[in-house]
Every structure is written in C-alpha cells, then in structure tokens.
mmCIF file of C-alpha atoms in Angstrom:
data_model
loop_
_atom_site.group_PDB
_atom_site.id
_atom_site.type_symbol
_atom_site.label_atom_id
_atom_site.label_comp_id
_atom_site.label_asym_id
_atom_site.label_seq_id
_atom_site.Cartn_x
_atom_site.Cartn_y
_atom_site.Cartn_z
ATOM 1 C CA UNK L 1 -81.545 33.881 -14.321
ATOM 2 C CA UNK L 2 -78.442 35.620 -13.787
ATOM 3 C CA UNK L 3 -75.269 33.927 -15.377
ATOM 4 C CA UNK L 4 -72.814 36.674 -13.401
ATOM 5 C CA UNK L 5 -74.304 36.136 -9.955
ATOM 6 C CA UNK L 6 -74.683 40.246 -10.298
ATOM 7 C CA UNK L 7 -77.776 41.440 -10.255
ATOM 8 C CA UNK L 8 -76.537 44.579 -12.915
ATOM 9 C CA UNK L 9 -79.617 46.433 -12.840
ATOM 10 C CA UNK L 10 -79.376 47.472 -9.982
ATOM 11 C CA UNK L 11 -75.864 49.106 -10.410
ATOM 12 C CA UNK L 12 -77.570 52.355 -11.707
ATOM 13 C CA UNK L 13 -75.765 52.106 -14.668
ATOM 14 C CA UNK L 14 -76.868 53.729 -18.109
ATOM 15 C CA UNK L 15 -75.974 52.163 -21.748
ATOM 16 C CA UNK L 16 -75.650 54.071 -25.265
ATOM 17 C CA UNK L 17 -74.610 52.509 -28.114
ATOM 18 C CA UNK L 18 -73.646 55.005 -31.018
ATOM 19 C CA UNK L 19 -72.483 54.368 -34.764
ATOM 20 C CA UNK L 20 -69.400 55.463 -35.523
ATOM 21 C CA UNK L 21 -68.973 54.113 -38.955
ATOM 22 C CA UNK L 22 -72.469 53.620 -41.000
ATOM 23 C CA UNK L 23 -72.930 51.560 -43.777
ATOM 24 C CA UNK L 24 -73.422 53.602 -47.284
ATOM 25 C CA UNK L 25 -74.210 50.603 -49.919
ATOM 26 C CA UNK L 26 -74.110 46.821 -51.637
ATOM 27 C CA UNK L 27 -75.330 44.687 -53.429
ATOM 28 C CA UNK L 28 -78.321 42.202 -53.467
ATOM 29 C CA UNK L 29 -77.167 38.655 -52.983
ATOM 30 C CA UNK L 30 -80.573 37.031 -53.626
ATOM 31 C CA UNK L 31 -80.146 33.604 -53.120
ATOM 32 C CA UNK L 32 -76.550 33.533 -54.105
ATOM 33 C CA UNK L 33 -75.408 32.907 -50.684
ATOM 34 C CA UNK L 34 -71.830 32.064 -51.467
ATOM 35 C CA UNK L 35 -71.494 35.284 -53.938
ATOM 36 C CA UNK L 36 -72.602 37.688 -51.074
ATOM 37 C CA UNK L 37 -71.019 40.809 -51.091
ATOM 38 C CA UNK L 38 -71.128 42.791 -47.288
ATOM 39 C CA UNK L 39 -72.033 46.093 -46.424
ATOM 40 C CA UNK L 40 -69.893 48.873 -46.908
ATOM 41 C CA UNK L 41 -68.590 49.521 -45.249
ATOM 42 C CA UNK L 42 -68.981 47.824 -42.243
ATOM 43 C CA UNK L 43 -70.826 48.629 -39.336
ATOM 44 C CA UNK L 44 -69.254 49.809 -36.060
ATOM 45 C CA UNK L 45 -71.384 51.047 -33.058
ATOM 46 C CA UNK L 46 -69.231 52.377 -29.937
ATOM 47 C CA UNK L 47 -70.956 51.567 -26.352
ATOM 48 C CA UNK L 48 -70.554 54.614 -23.857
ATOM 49 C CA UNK L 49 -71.642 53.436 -20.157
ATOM 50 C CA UNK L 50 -72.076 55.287 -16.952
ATOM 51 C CA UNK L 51 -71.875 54.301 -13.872
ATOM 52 C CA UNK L 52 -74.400 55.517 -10.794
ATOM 53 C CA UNK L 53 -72.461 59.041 -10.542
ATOM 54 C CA UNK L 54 -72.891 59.730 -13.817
ATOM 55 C CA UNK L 55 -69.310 58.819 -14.514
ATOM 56 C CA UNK L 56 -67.848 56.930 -18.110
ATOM 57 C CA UNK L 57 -66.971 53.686 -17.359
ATOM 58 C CA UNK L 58 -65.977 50.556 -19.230
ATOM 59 C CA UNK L 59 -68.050 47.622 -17.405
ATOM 60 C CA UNK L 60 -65.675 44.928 -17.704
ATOM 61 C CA UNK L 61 -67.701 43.073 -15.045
ATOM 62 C CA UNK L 62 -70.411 42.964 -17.791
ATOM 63 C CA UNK L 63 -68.694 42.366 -20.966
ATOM 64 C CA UNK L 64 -69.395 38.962 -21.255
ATOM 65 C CA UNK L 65 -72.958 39.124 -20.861
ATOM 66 C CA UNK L 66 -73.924 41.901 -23.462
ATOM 67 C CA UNK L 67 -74.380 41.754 -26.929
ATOM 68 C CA UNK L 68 -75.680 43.697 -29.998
ATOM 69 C CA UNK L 69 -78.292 42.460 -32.234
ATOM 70 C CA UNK L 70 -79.141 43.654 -35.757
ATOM 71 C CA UNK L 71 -82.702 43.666 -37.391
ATOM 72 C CA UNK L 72 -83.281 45.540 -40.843
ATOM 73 C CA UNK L 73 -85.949 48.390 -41.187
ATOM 74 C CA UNK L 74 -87.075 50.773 -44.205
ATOM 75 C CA UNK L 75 -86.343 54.265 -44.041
ATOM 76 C CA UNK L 76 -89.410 54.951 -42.583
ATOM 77 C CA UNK L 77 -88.901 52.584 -39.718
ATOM 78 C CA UNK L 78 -90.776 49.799 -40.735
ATOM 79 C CA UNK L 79 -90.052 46.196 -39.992
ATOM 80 C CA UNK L 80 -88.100 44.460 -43.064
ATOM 81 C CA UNK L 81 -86.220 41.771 -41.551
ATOM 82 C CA UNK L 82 -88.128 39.162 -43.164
ATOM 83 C CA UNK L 83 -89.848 38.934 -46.593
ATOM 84 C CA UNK L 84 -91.889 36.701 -49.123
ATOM 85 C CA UNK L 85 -89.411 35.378 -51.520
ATOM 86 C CA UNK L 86 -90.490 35.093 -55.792
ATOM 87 C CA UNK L 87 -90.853 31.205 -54.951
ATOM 88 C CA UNK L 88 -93.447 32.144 -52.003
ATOM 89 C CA UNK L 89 -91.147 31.132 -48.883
ATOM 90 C CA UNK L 90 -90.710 33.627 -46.059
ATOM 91 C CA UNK L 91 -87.040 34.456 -46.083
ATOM 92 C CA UNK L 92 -84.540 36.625 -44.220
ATOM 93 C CA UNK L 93 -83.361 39.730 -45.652
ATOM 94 C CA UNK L 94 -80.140 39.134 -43.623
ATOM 95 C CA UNK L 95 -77.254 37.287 -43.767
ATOM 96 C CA UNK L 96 -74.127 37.014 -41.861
ATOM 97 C CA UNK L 97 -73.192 38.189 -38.223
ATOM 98 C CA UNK L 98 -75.997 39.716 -36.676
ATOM 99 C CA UNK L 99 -75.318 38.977 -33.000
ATOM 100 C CA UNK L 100 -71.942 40.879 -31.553
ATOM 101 C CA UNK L 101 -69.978 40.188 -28.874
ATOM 102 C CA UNK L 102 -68.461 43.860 -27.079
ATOM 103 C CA UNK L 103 -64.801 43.834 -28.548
ATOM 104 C CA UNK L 104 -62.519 46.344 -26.108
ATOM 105 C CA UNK L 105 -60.058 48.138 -28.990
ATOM 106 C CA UNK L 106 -58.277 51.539 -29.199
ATOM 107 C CA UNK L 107 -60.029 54.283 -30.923
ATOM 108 C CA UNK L 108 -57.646 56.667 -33.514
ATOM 109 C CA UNK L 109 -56.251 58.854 -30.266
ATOM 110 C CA UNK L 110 -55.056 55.438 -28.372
ATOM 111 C CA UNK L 111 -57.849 55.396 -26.187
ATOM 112 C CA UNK L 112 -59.982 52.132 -24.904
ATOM 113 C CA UNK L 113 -63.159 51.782 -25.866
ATOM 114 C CA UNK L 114 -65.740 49.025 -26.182
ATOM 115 C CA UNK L 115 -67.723 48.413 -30.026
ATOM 116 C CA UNK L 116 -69.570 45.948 -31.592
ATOM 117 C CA UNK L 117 -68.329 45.671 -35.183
ATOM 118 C CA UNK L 118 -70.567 43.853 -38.065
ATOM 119 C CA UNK L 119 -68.181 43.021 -40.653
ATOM 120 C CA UNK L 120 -70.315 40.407 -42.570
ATOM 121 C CA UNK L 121 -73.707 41.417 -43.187
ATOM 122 C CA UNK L 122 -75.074 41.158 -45.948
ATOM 123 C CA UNK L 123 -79.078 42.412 -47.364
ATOM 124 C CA UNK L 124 -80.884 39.718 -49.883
ATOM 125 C CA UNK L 125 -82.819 42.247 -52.174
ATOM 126 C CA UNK L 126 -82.751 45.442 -54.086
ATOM 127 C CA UNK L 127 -83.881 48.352 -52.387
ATOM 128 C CA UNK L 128 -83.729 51.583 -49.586
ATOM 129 C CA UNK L 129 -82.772 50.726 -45.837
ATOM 130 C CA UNK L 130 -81.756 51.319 -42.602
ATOM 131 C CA UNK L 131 -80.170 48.820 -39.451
ATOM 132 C CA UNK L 132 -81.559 48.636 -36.320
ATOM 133 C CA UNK L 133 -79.216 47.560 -33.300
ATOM 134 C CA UNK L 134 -80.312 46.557 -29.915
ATOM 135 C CA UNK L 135 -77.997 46.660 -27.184
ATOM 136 C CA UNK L 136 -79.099 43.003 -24.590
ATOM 137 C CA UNK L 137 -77.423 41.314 -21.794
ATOM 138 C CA UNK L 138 -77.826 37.558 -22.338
ATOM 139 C CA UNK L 139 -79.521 37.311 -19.392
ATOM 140 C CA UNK L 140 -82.503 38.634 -20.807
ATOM 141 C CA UNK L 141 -84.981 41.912 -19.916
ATOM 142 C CA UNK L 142 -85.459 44.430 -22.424
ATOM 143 C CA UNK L 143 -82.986 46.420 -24.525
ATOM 144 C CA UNK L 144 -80.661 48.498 -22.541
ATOM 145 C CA UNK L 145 -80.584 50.900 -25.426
ATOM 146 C CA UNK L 146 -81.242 51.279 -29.425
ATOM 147 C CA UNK L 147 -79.851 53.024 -32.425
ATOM 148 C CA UNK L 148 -80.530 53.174 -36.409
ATOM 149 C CA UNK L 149 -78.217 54.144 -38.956
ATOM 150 C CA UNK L 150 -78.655 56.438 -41.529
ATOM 151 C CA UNK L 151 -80.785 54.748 -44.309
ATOM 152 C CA UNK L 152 -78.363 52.882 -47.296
ATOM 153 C CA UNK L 153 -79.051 51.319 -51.021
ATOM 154 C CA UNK L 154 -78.808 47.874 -51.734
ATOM 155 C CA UNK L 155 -78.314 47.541 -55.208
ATOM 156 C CA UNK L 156 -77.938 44.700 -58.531
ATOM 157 C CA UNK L 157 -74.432 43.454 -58.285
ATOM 158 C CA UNK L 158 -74.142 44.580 -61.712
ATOM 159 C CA UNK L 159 -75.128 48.426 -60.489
ATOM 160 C CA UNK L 160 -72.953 47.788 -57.104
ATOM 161 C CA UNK L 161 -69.351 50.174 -56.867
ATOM 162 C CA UNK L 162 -68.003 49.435 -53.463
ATOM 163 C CA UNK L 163 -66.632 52.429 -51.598
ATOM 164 C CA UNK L 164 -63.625 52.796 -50.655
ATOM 165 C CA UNK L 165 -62.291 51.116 -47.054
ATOM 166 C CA UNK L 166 -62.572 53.606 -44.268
ATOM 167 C CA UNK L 167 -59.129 54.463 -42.156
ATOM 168 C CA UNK L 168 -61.597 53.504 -39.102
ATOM 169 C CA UNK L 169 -61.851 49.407 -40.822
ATOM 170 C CA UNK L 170 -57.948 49.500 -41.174
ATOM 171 C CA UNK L 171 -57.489 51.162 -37.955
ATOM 172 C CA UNK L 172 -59.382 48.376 -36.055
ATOM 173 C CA UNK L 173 -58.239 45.536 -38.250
ATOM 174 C CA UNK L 174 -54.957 46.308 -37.558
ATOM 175 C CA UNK L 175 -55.344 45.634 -34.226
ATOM 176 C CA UNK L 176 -56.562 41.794 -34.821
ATOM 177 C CA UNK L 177 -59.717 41.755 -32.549
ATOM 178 C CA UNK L 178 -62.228 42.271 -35.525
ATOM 179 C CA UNK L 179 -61.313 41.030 -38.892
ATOM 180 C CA UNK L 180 -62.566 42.886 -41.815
ATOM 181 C CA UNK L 181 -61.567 40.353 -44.307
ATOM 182 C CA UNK L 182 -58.786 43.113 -45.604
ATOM 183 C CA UNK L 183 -55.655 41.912 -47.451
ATOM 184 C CA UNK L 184 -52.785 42.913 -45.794
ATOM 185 C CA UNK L 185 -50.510 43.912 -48.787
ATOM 186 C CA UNK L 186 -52.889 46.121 -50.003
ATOM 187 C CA UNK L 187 -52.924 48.506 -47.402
ATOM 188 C CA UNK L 188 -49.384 48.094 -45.678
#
C-alpha cells in the first residue's frame, strides 16, 4: 500500500543517513522510569538523498512517509534491544523516542537540511553500546539505508558526569523544531 499515491521506488533515488552528533554516555535508569536521565548528548543523524542523476536533493514529496528507527546493539554488533530483567521478565533496554519523524532545519552555515534528532532516549542497564538506526518509509519494504554510532557507556547514576551540551543541540534547539529539553537562560 502506498499512502502518497507515488510509487517512490521507482524514482531512482538513493538514501544515506549519517550521524552528525553521537552519543558519548549516561546513566542506567533501571526501572526508575521517571528518574531517567537521556543520552548525551543526543543523537542527530543527517539524511543526504539523490535523485536519479546522481544529484542532492531534499525529497519533500517524501518527507512525510519516512522515518528513523532506533534498536540498541553491543559493540560487537550484537542484538541488545531486549533483555531478561533480575525479576525474570523480558524487558526493553530502551526508553523514550525511538521512532523519528525527518525534521527540515538549518545546519551551522544556514543551509537546509533534513535530520532525525533523538533527544530522549534513554538505556535501562549498566554497560558498553552502540545505536543502530534504520532509515523506513511507512509504507513498508526494507530499510532504505543503516548506520551505527560509535559504541558509548552507560553507567550507575552515581558514576554518571554528563558532558557538556554540544553548540550543534543549541544550534538546532534554537530553531524550535526539535526540543532538547534546554533551559533557555542558561545558554542565552
């Protein structure tokens, strides 16, 4: 099924998503759902698209049907999305956003460009890992591409030392598409 009346594979086009900001570290929430502190800092992929002659487009005609999905992995590459809890229940190692929507900002030279931002997502144990994002359309089919980040550290909360915010988080919150959760006075 097609939601866009477009059949879009056949426009020859070819998707890359990239991270431009990775996440370094945080802490283990556990079960604390409610005390969950977010990676830091936050994740921001930039999607690159080109058209059938090779040429960088932004497909606005297909904005509304993409997204960006997140899935957690070890360093090694290994599936760790979902894990046997201490009580014996299979539990998510993820919480918050992990579906994005494409969000068309300016990049720091004024330029438009489409990303998928992940400002809430948060990792429920201690430990060494990496996030996987797959680029869909809605519509279904396989990914139309795939990236990892570098691996992180999720650590106790009483270990955890959050970096500082990047200018790329106060660049893009400034410009109200994405919020990042930052206080305005601090930064102003």
């Amino acid at each position: 099924m097609n939601l866009g009346g477009i059949n879009f594979s056949e426009l020859g086009r070819r998707y890359r998503i990239t991270p431009i900001q990775q996440p370094e570290r945080s802490a283990a929430f556990e079960g604390a759902y409610l005390s969950r502190l977010p990676l830091a800092p936050p994740l921001i992929l930039q999607l690159d698209c080109w058209d059938s002659e090779a040429e960088l487009t932004i497909p606005y005609d297909e904005l509304p049907f993409l997204i960006c999905h997140l899935t957690l992995q070890t360093p090694e590459g290994d599936d760790a999305t979902m894990v046997l809890a201490p009580d014996g229940e299979v539990v998510s190692m993820l919480y918050g956003t992990l579906v994005a929507a494409p969000s068309e900002m300016l990049d720091r030279d004024g330029a438009q460009g489409i990303y998928f931002a992940f400002p809430d997502v948060s990792v429920r144990y201690v430990g060494r890992f990496r996030l996987r994002a797959s680029l869909h359309r809605i519509t279904g089919g396989p990914p139309l591409d795939t990236c990892v980040t570098e691996a992180f550290d999720i650590v106790t909360t009483a270990e955890y030392v959050a970096p500082p915010i990047t200018e790329l988080t106060r660049h893009f919150d400034a410009q109200g598409v994405v919020r990042f959760g930052l206080p305005r006075e601090a930064w102003a």
